């Protein structure tokens, strides 16, 4: 069986802890590899050699560091198909979706090519008599990123791109569910010219994460994953004096106003609710139609569209809309939540629990599931399901719909579908959620804006990618300078007349 280790000092190395996790092919339900889980001493050794490599990388001028990013972009495009195939094989998402995963990471690397500009400091000439003042952005040293299974290319790149472009060394602890692509990214960065040791990929589980939190050399930690782990890492990392930003779970509401284009809204909901089997932090998992008539029309439009969805393995290429869940445990959890929705009284319009695919009976598939008339106390509304389940909560008024989104503990993304500019504007202004779509179901900001949720979806002061990432991965030093007057005071510039 294939064994995946770590990427240390510019090469693949085997794990030494003797502990492993199984890596599944979610479409077939078979174990296809095992990945090493690092022990504390392995993590500490990776950090020590990263710390040794970092000063030279930081001293490399930002333009040269940016050129590594430029070459990395070229290599990502060159290997797009290979990366997407490895990604789909371990994650289960469709090939077009896997390419999107790589693409959205690549775009942040493109943004990082602007590092020389983004790292410029400020300067005030003559801040006082003979005094100049200037600020500079300096790297933190060794920083770490801990990333989730659902975007194994995009999120590692969101972290490593800005961190490296700023002159840091980076320790990546990817998800143990789909570790192949992060290792491939490290190989490509080496080919692009990144010096060995500056990027270390250490596979592992809680033990490696705790070792990151306890390591005194690591100055900052960026995390993306579920909210309970985000809270744990944020609290422990901050207590250890590190700079920490953690992005957590979500329950994204889409509000459908009576004046919305109902076909457009239904199309958007199907893509945003079921795409990637709902395993996206920006998936729409709650539909909130305003008014009974709107709700009835919406359900009527949704059902035939959902019935047409094609669920299958990534090997079906573009002939499939979404794939399996990542593990058998994830499938069991989603099925359990669907059952709880039925028991708690929601109306199950479409039931995906018994979905079976011929030839893939052991795959981790769940069919598309639709609930109507759910209420805020139900588990299917309160919890992030992270599966192909769309839950409808009917609201009587716009204010009630807005309140629902605002009262939910998560605040990652939201959307409103309406033809009325005034309602859309009011919604965007008042809602307490980090990313808002207006007639756009998945409002993921582009690389040159920042990405981050509010409430229990984000912990820390700065967002991911865009200008915030360059702030997170640098610290500001401010210099006040006065130079005593030199020779010019007493200098002689003319021939003196003979005395
Ligand atoms: P997860 O929290 O289980 O794992 C994330 C990372 O934490 C992994 O690297 C994992 O190895 C590590 N980890 C897991 N358990 C740990 C523990 N007990 N102690 C220390 N570390 C631990 O999340 P996941 O299932 O991989 O990813 C899905 C979650 O990520 C969803 O909740 C989703 O909403 C969220 N997510 C959020 C964003 C965002 O930007 N807000 C983006 C993508 C995914």
Coordinates of C-alpha atoms and ligand atoms in Angstrom, one line a residue:
X1 CA 0.0 0.0 0.0
X2 CA 1.2 3.5 -0.8
X3 CA 2.7 5.3 2.2
X4 CA 2.7 9.0 2.5
X5 CA 5.2 10.7 4.7
X6 CA 6.3 14.3 5.2
X7 CA 8.1 16.9 3.1
X8 CA 11.2 18.0 5.1
X9 CA 14.2 20.0 3.9
X10 CA 13.2 19.6 0.3
X11 CA 12.4 15.9 0.1
X12 CA 9.8 13.4 0.9
X13 CA 10.7 11.5 4.1
X14 CA 9.0 8.6 5.9
X15 CA 7.3 9.1 9.3
X16 CA 9.1 7.9 12.4
X17 CA 6.3 7.8 14.9
X18 CA 4.9 4.4 13.9
X19 CA 1.4 6.0 13.8
X20 CA -0.6 6.2 10.6
X21 CA -4.0 7.2 9.4
X22 CA -5.9 5.6 6.5
X23 CA -6.5 7.5 3.4
X24 CA -9.7 6.4 1.6
X25 CA -11.0 6.5 -1.9
X26 CA -14.4 7.8 -0.9
X27 CA -16.0 6.7 -4.2
X28 CA -15.1 3.0 -3.7
X29 CA -14.8 2.9 0.1
X30 CA -11.4 1.4 -0.2
X31 CA -8.3 2.3 1.7
X32 CA -5.8 3.5 -0.9
X33 CA -2.9 4.8 1.2
X34 CA -1.8 5.4 4.7
X35 CA -0.3 8.7 5.9
X36 CA 2.2 9.1 8.7
X37 CA 1.2 11.0 11.8
X38 CA 4.0 13.0 13.1
X39 CA 5.1 12.9 16.7
X40 CA 6.2 16.0 18.6
X41 CA 9.9 15.4 18.1
X42 CA 9.4 15.2 14.3
X43 CA 7.5 18.4 14.3
X44 CA 10.1 20.2 16.4
X45 CA 12.9 19.0 14.1
X46 CA 11.0 20.3 11.1
X47 CA 10.6 23.7 12.8
X48 CA 14.3 23.8 13.8
X49 CA 15.5 23.4 10.2
X50 CA 12.9 25.8 9.0
X51 CA 14.2 28.4 11.5
X52 CA 17.7 27.8 10.1
X53 CA 16.6 28.3 6.5
X54 CA 14.4 31.4 7.1
X55 CA 16.9 34.3 7.6
X56 CA 18.4 33.7 4.1
X57 CA 14.9 33.6 2.5
X58 CA 13.9 36.7 4.4
X59 CA 17.0 38.4 3.1
X60 CA 16.1 37.5 -0.5
X61 CA 14.6 40.6 -2.0
X62 CA 10.8 40.6 -2.3
X63 CA 11.0 40.7 -6.1
X64 CA 13.0 37.5 -6.2
X65 CA 10.6 35.9 -3.7
X66 CA 7.7 37.0 -6.0
X67 CA 9.4 35.4 -9.0
X68 CA 9.3 32.1 -7.2
X69 CA 5.5 32.6 -6.9
X70 CA 5.3 33.5 -10.6
X71 CA 7.0 30.3 -11.5
X72 CA 4.8 28.4 -9.1
X73 CA 1.7 29.7 -10.9
X74 CA 3.1 28.4 -14.2
X75 CA 3.8 25.0 -12.7
X76 CA 0.3 24.8 -11.2
X77 CA -1.2 25.4 -14.6
X78 CA 1.1 22.9 -16.1
X79 CA 0.1 20.2 -13.6
X80 CA -3.5 21.1 -13.2
X81 CA -4.9 17.8 -14.4
X82 CA -2.5 15.8 -12.3
X83 CA -3.3 17.8 -9.2
X84 CA -7.0 17.6 -9.8
X85 CA -7.0 13.8 -10.2
X86 CA -5.0 13.3 -7.0
X87 CA -7.3 15.6 -5.2
X88 CA -10.5 14.0 -6.4
X89 CA -9.2 10.5 -5.7
X90 CA -8.7 11.3 -2.0
X91 CA -11.5 13.9 -1.4
X92 CA -14.2 12.5 -3.8
X93 CA -15.2 15.9 -5.4
X94 CA -15.7 16.0 -9.1
X95 CA -12.8 16.8 -11.4
X96 CA -14.1 20.2 -12.5
X97 CA -14.6 21.0 -8.8
X98 CA -11.1 19.8 -8.0
X99 CA -9.7 22.1 -10.7
X100 CA -11.7 25.0 -9.1
X101 CA -10.0 24.1 -5.8
X102 CA -6.5 24.4 -7.4
X103 CA -7.6 27.5 -9.3
X104 CA -8.8 29.4 -6.3
X105 CA -5.5 28.7 -4.5
X106 CA -3.5 29.7 -7.6
X107 CA -5.3 33.0 -7.7
X108 CA -4.0 33.8 -4.3
X109 CA -0.5 32.9 -5.4
X110 CA -1.0 35.3 -8.3
X111 CA -1.9 38.0 -5.8
X112 CA 1.4 37.2 -3.9
X113 CA 3.4 38.1 -7.0
X114 CA 2.6 41.7 -5.9
X115 CA 4.6 41.2 -2.7
X116 CA 7.1 43.9 -3.5
X117 CA 4.3 46.4 -3.6
X118 CA 2.4 45.0 -0.7
X119 CA 5.4 45.0 1.6
X120 CA 6.3 48.6 1.0
X121 CA 6.4 50.6 4.2
X122 CA 5.5 54.2 4.9
X123 CA 7.7 57.3 5.1
X124 CA 7.3 60.7 6.5
X125 CA 9.9 63.2 5.4
X126 CA 10.7 65.9 8.1
X127 CA 8.3 64.5 10.8
X128 CA 10.2 66.9 13.1
X129 CA 13.2 69.1 12.8
X130 CA 15.7 67.0 10.9
X131 CA 13.7 63.9 11.7
X132 CA 12.3 61.3 9.3
X133 CA 10.0 58.6 10.3
X134 CA 9.4 55.3 8.5
X135 CA 7.8 52.0 9.0
X136 CA 8.7 48.6 7.5
X137 CA 7.0 45.2 7.4
X138 CA 9.2 42.4 8.5
X139 CA 8.4 38.6 8.4
X140 CA 7.6 36.9 11.7
X141 CA 10.0 34.0 11.3
X142 CA 8.6 30.5 11.3
X143 CA 4.8 30.4 11.0
X144 CA 2.3 27.4 10.7
X145 CA -0.9 26.6 8.9
X146 CA -3.3 23.9 9.9
X147 CA -5.8 23.1 7.2
X148 CA -9.1 21.1 6.6
X149 CA -9.9 18.3 4.3
X150 CA -12.4 20.1 2.1
X151 CA -10.1 22.3 0.1
X152 CA -6.7 20.4 0.1
X153 CA -5.2 22.7 -2.6
X154 CA -6.8 26.0 -2.1
X155 CA -6.5 26.5 1.6
X156 CA -2.9 25.4 2.0
X157 CA -2.1 27.9 -0.8
X158 CA -4.1 30.7 0.9
X159 CA -1.8 30.2 3.9
X160 CA 1.6 29.3 2.4
X161 CA 1.5 31.8 -0.5
X162 CA 1.4 35.0 1.6
X163 CA 3.5 33.6 4.4
X164 CA 6.3 32.7 2.1
X165 CA 6.0 35.8 -0.1
X166 CA 6.5 37.9 3.1
X167 CA 9.8 36.1 3.9
X168 CA 8.6 33.6 6.5
X169 CA 9.3 29.9 6.7
X170 CA 6.1 27.9 6.7
X171 CA 5.1 24.7 8.5
X172 CA 2.0 23.2 6.8
X173 CA 0.0 20.6 8.8
X174 CA -2.6 19.5 6.2
X175 CA -5.7 17.3 6.8
X176 CA -4.8 13.7 7.2
X177 CA -7.8 12.8 5.0
X178 CA -6.3 14.0 1.7
X179 CA -2.6 14.6 2.2
X180 CA -1.3 13.9 -1.4
X181 CA -1.9 17.4 -3.0
X182 CA -0.2 19.4 -0.2
X183 CA 2.9 17.2 -0.7
X184 CA 2.7 17.8 -4.5
X185 CA 2.4 21.6 -3.9
X186 CA 5.6 21.4 -1.9
X187 CA 7.4 19.6 -4.8
X188 CA 6.2 22.3 -7.2
X189 CA 7.4 25.1 -5.0
X190 CA 10.8 23.5 -4.8
X191 CA 10.8 23.2 -8.6
X192 CA 9.8 26.9 -8.7
X193 CA 13.0 27.8 -6.8
X194 CA 11.9 27.9 -3.2
X195 CA 15.0 27.0 -1.0
X196 CA 14.8 23.7 0.9
X197 CA 13.6 24.0 4.5
X198 CA 11.6 27.1 4.0
X199 CA 8.4 25.0 3.5
X200 CA 7.9 21.9 5.6
X201 CA 4.8 19.7 5.2
X202 CA 4.3 17.7 8.4
X203 CA 1.4 15.3 8.3
X204 CA -0.4 14.5 11.5
X205 CA -3.3 14.7 13.8
X206 CA -3.9 16.3 17.2
X207 CA -0.4 15.3 18.4
X208 CA 1.2 17.4 15.6
X209 CA -1.2 20.3 16.2
X210 CA -0.5 20.4 19.9
X211 CA 3.3 20.2 19.1
X212 CA 2.7 23.3 16.8
X213 CA 0.9 25.1 19.7
X214 CA 3.7 24.2 22.2
X215 CA 6.6 25.1 19.9
X216 CA 8.2 28.3 21.0
X217 CA 9.8 29.1 17.7
X218 CA 6.5 29.2 15.8
X219 CA 5.3 32.8 15.9
X220 CA 1.9 32.6 14.2
X221 CA -0.7 30.0 13.5
X222 CA -3.4 30.1 10.8
X223 CA -6.2 27.5 11.1
X224 CA -9.2 26.5 9.0
X225 CA -11.5 23.8 10.1
X226 CA -14.5 23.1 12.4
X227 CA -15.5 25.6 15.1
X228 CA -14.7 23.5 18.2
X229 CA -11.1 23.0 17.0
X230 CA -10.8 26.6 15.9
X231 CA -11.8 27.7 19.4
X232 CA -9.3 25.3 20.9
X233 CA -6.4 26.4 18.7
X234 CA -7.2 30.1 19.1
X235 CA -7.4 29.9 22.9
X236 CA -4.3 27.8 23.3
X237 CA -2.3 29.5 20.6
X238 CA -3.0 33.0 22.0
X239 CA -2.2 31.8 25.6
X240 CA 1.2 30.7 24.2
X241 CA 1.8 34.2 22.9
X242 CA 1.4 33.4 19.2
X243 CA -0.4 35.5 16.6
X244 CA -3.5 33.3 15.7
X245 CA -6.3 33.4 13.2
X246 CA -8.8 30.6 13.1
X247 CA -11.7 30.1 10.6
X248 CA -14.5 27.8 11.6
X249 CA -17.7 26.2 10.5
X250 CA -20.8 27.8 8.8
X251 CA -24.5 27.7 8.3
X252 CA -25.1 29.9 5.4
X253 CA -28.6 31.3 4.8
X254 CA -30.0 32.3 1.4
X255 CA -33.0 34.6 1.6
X256 CA -35.4 34.5 -1.3
X257 CA -37.7 37.5 -1.5
X258 CA -41.1 37.3 -3.2
X259 CA -39.8 39.5 -6.1
X260 CA -36.8 37.2 -6.8
X261 CA -36.4 35.5 -10.2
X262 CA -37.5 32.1 -8.9
X263 CA -35.7 30.1 -11.6
X264 CA -32.5 31.9 -11.0
X265 CA -32.9 31.4 -7.2
X266 CA -33.6 27.7 -7.6
X267 CA -30.7 27.1 -9.9
X268 CA -28.4 29.0 -7.5
X269 CA -29.7 27.0 -4.5
X270 CA -29.1 23.6 -6.2
X271 CA -25.5 24.5 -7.1
X272 CA -24.7 26.1 -3.8
X273 CA -26.5 23.5 -1.6
X274 CA -25.4 20.3 -3.3
X275 CA -22.1 21.2 -5.1
X276 CA -19.1 19.3 -3.6
X277 CA -21.8 17.2 -1.7
X278 CA -22.3 20.3 0.6
X279 CA -18.7 20.0 1.9
X280 CA -18.0 23.7 1.5
X281 CA -17.8 26.3 4.2
X282 CA -19.6 28.6 1.8
X283 CA -22.3 26.1 0.8
X284 CA -25.8 27.3 1.2
X285 CA -27.4 25.0 3.7
X286 CA -30.5 27.0 4.7
X287 CA -33.1 28.5 2.3
X288 CA -35.3 31.1 3.7
X289 CA -38.2 32.0 1.4
X290 CA -40.2 35.0 2.5
X291 CA -43.9 34.4 2.5
X292 CA -45.9 31.2 2.0
X293 CA -46.4 31.7 -1.7
X294 CA -42.7 32.3 -2.3
X295 CA -41.9 29.1 -0.4
X296 CA -44.4 27.0 -2.3
X297 CA -43.1 28.3 -5.6
X298 CA -39.5 27.7 -4.6
X299 CA -40.1 24.1 -3.5
X300 CA -42.0 23.5 -6.7
X301 CA -39.0 24.7 -8.7
X302 CA -36.4 23.0 -6.6
X303 CA -37.7 19.4 -6.7
X304 CA -37.4 18.7 -10.4
X305 CA -33.9 20.3 -10.4
X306 CA -32.8 18.2 -7.5
X307 CA -34.2 15.0 -9.1
X308 CA -31.9 15.7 -12.1
X309 CA -28.7 15.8 -10.1
X310 CA -26.2 13.2 -11.0
X311 CA -24.3 11.8 -8.1
X312 CA -21.2 9.6 -8.8
X313 CA -17.5 9.0 -8.8
X314 CA -15.0 11.6 -10.1
X315 CA -14.0 9.2 -12.8
X316 CA -17.3 10.1 -14.5
X317 CA -15.6 13.5 -15.4
X318 CA -18.1 16.2 -16.3
X319 CA -21.0 13.8 -16.3
X320 CA -21.5 14.0 -12.5
X321 CA -22.7 16.9 -10.3
X322 CA -21.3 15.8 -7.0
X323 CA -19.4 12.9 -5.4
X324 CA -19.3 11.0 -2.2
X325 CA -18.6 12.4 1.3
X326 CA -15.1 12.2 2.5
X327 CA -15.3 9.2 4.9
X328 CA -17.8 6.6 6.1
X329 CA -18.0 8.5 9.4
X330 CA -19.0 11.7 7.7
X331 CA -21.7 9.8 5.8
X332 CA -23.0 8.2 9.0
X333 CA -23.1 11.6 10.7
X334 CA -25.0 13.2 7.9
X335 CA -27.5 10.4 7.8
X336 CA -28.0 10.6 11.5
X337 CA -28.7 14.3 11.2
X338 CA -31.3 13.7 8.5
X339 CA -33.0 11.2 10.7
X340 CA -33.0 13.7 13.6
X341 CA -34.7 16.2 11.3
X342 CA -37.5 13.7 10.6
X343 CA -37.9 12.9 14.2
X344 CA -38.0 16.5 15.2
X345 CA -40.8 17.2 12.8
X346 CA -39.3 18.8 9.7
X347 CA -40.9 17.8 6.4
X348 CA -38.6 15.6 4.4
X349 CA -39.3 16.4 0.8
X350 CA -36.5 14.4 -0.7
X351 CA -34.6 11.7 1.2
X352 CA -31.0 10.8 0.1
X353 CA -30.3 8.3 2.9
X354 CA -30.8 5.2 0.9
X355 CA -28.9 6.3 -2.2
X356 CA -26.9 3.5 -3.8
X357 CA -24.8 3.5 -6.9
X358 CA -24.3 0.3 -8.9
X359 CA -20.7 -0.7 -8.8
X360 CA -20.0 1.8 -6.0
X361 CA -22.0 0.2 -3.2
X362 CA -19.3 0.8 -0.7
X363 CA -18.7 4.4 -1.6
X364 CA -19.6 7.1 0.9
X365 CA -22.5 8.6 -1.1
X366 CA -25.5 10.4 0.2
X367 CA -28.3 11.4 -2.2
X368 CA -29.6 15.0 -2.3
X369 CA -31.9 15.7 0.6
X370 CA -34.4 18.5 1.0
X371 CA -36.2 19.6 4.1
X372 CA -39.1 22.0 4.3
X373 CA -40.8 23.7 7.3
X374 CA -37.8 23.3 9.6
X375 CA -37.7 25.5 12.7
X376 CA -34.7 27.1 14.5
X377 CA -34.7 24.7 17.4
X378 CA -34.1 21.6 15.2
X379 CA -30.6 20.1 15.1
X380 CA -30.7 20.2 11.2
X381 CA -30.9 23.9 11.5
X382 CA -28.6 24.5 14.5
X383 CA -25.7 22.2 13.3
X384 CA -23.5 22.5 10.3
X385 CA -24.4 19.3 8.5
X386 CA -21.6 19.4 5.8
X387 CA -23.5 17.1 3.5
X388 CA -25.9 17.4 0.5
X389 CA -28.8 18.5 2.7
X390 CA -30.8 21.7 2.1
X391 CA -33.0 22.9 4.9
X392 CA -35.9 25.3 4.2
X393 CA -37.1 27.6 7.0
X394 CA -40.1 29.6 6.0
X395 CA -40.2 33.3 7.1
X396 CA -43.3 35.5 7.1
X397 CA -41.4 38.8 6.5
X398 CA -38.1 40.1 5.4
X399 CA -37.3 41.2 9.0
X400 CA -37.9 37.7 10.3
X401 CA -35.6 36.3 7.6
X402 CA -32.9 38.8 8.4
X403 CA -33.3 38.0 12.1
X404 CA -32.9 34.3 11.5
X405 CA -29.6 34.8 9.7
X406 CA -28.4 37.2 12.3
X407 CA -29.4 35.0 15.3
X408 CA -27.5 32.0 14.0
X409 CA -24.3 31.4 15.9
X410 CA -22.3 31.1 12.6
X411 CA -21.6 34.1 10.4
X412 CA -19.5 32.9 7.4
X413 CA -21.6 33.7 4.3
X414 CA -25.1 34.6 3.3
X415 CA -27.0 35.6 0.2
X416 CA -30.2 37.4 -0.7
X417 CA -32.1 36.9 -4.0
X418 CA -34.3 39.9 -4.9
X419 CA -34.9 42.4 -7.7
X420 CA -35.2 45.3 -5.2
X421 CA -32.1 47.3 -4.7
X422 CA -33.3 48.9 -1.5
X423 CA -33.9 45.5 0.2
X424 CA -30.5 44.2 -1.1
X425 CA -28.7 47.2 0.2
X426 CA -30.4 47.1 3.6
X427 CA -29.5 43.4 3.9
X428 CA -25.9 43.9 3.0
X429 CA -25.6 46.8 5.4
X430 CA -27.3 45.3 8.5
X431 CA -26.5 41.6 8.4
X432 CA -23.8 40.5 10.9
X433 CA -22.1 38.0 8.6
X434 CA -18.7 38.4 6.9
X435 CA -19.4 37.6 3.3
X436 CA -22.6 38.6 1.5
X437 CA -24.0 37.8 -1.9
X438 CA -26.7 39.7 -3.8
X439 CA -28.2 37.4 -6.3
X440 CA -24.9 35.5 -6.0
X441 CA -25.2 32.3 -3.9
X442 CA -21.6 31.6 -3.0
X443 CA -20.0 35.0 -2.4
X444 CA -16.4 33.9 -2.1
X445 CA -14.3 37.1 -2.4
X446 CA -11.6 37.1 -5.1
X447 CA -7.9 36.8 -4.1
X448 CA -7.4 40.6 -3.8
X449 CA -10.2 41.0 -1.3
X450 CA -10.1 39.2 2.0
X451 CA -12.0 36.1 3.1
X452 CA -13.4 35.6 6.6
X453 CA -16.5 35.0 8.6
X454 CA -17.9 36.6 11.7
X455 CA -19.3 35.2 15.0
X456 CA -18.4 31.5 15.5
X457 CA -17.0 31.3 12.0
X458 CA -13.9 33.4 12.6
X459 CA -11.5 34.1 15.5
X460 CA -8.8 36.7 15.3
X461 CA -8.5 40.2 13.9
X462 CA -7.5 39.7 10.3
X463 CA -9.0 37.8 7.4
X464 CA -7.4 35.3 5.0
X465 CA -5.7 36.3 1.7
X466 CA -5.8 39.8 0.1
X467 CA -4.1 42.6 2.0
X468 CA -4.9 41.2 5.4
X469 CA -2.7 38.2 4.8
X470 CA 0.3 40.4 4.3
X471 CA -0.5 42.1 7.6
X472 CA -1.0 38.8 9.4
X473 CA 2.3 37.4 8.2
X474 CA 4.4 40.5 8.9
X475 CA 5.0 42.8 11.9
X476 CA 5.5 46.5 11.6
X477 CA 8.6 48.2 12.8
X478 CA 8.6 52.0 13.0
X479 CA 11.9 53.9 12.8
X480 CA 12.4 57.5 13.9
X481 CA 15.7 58.9 12.5
X482 CA 17.7 62.0 13.1
X483 CA 21.1 62.3 11.6
X484 CA 23.5 64.8 13.3
X485 CA 24.7 67.4 10.8
X486 CA 27.9 66.3 9.3
X487 CA 30.8 67.9 7.5
X488 CA 28.7 70.4 5.6
X489 CA 28.5 72.8 8.5
X490 CA 32.2 73.4 8.7
X491 CA 33.2 72.3 5.3
X492 CA 35.3 74.4 3.0
X493 CA 34.0 74.5 -0.6
X494 CA 36.0 77.4 -2.1
X495 CA 39.7 78.2 -2.5
X496 CA 40.6 80.5 0.3
X497 CA 42.4 83.7 -0.5
X498 CA 45.9 83.6 0.8
X499 CA 46.1 85.4 4.1
Ligands
LIG1 P1 -11.5 19.6 11.4 O1 -11.7 20.7 12.4 O2 -11.9 18.2 11.8 O3 -9.9 19.5 11.0 C1 -9.2 20.7 10.6 C2 -7.7 20.5 11.0 O4 -7.6 20.3 12.4 C3 -7.1 19.2 10.4 O5 -5.8 19.5 9.9 C4 -7.1 18.2 11.5 O6 -6.1 17.3 11.4 C5 -7.0 19.1 12.7 N1 -7.7 18.5 13.9 C6 -8.8 17.7 13.9 N2 -9.1 17.4 15.2 C7 -8.3 18.0 16.0 C8 -8.1 18.1 17.4 N3 -8.9 17.4 18.2 N4 -7.1 18.8 17.9 C9 -6.3 19.5 17.1 N5 -6.4 19.4 15.7 C10 -7.4 18.7 15.2 O7 -12.2 20.1 10.1 P2 -12.4 19.3 8.7 O8 -13.5 18.3 8.9 O9 -11.1 18.9 8.1 O10 -13.0 20.5 7.7 C11 -14.4 20.8 7.7 C12 -14.7 22.0 8.5 O11 -13.9 23.1 8.1 C13 -16.1 22.5 8.4 O12 -16.5 22.9 9.7 C14 -16.0 23.7 7.5 O13 -17.0 24.7 7.6 C15 -14.7 24.3 7.9 N6 -14.1 25.2 6.9 C16 -14.1 26.5 7.2 C17 -13.6 27.4 6.3 C18 -13.6 28.8 6.6 O14 -12.8 29.6 5.9 N7 -14.3 29.3 7.5 C19 -13.1 26.9 5.1 C20 -13.1 25.5 4.8 C21 -13.6 24.7 5.8

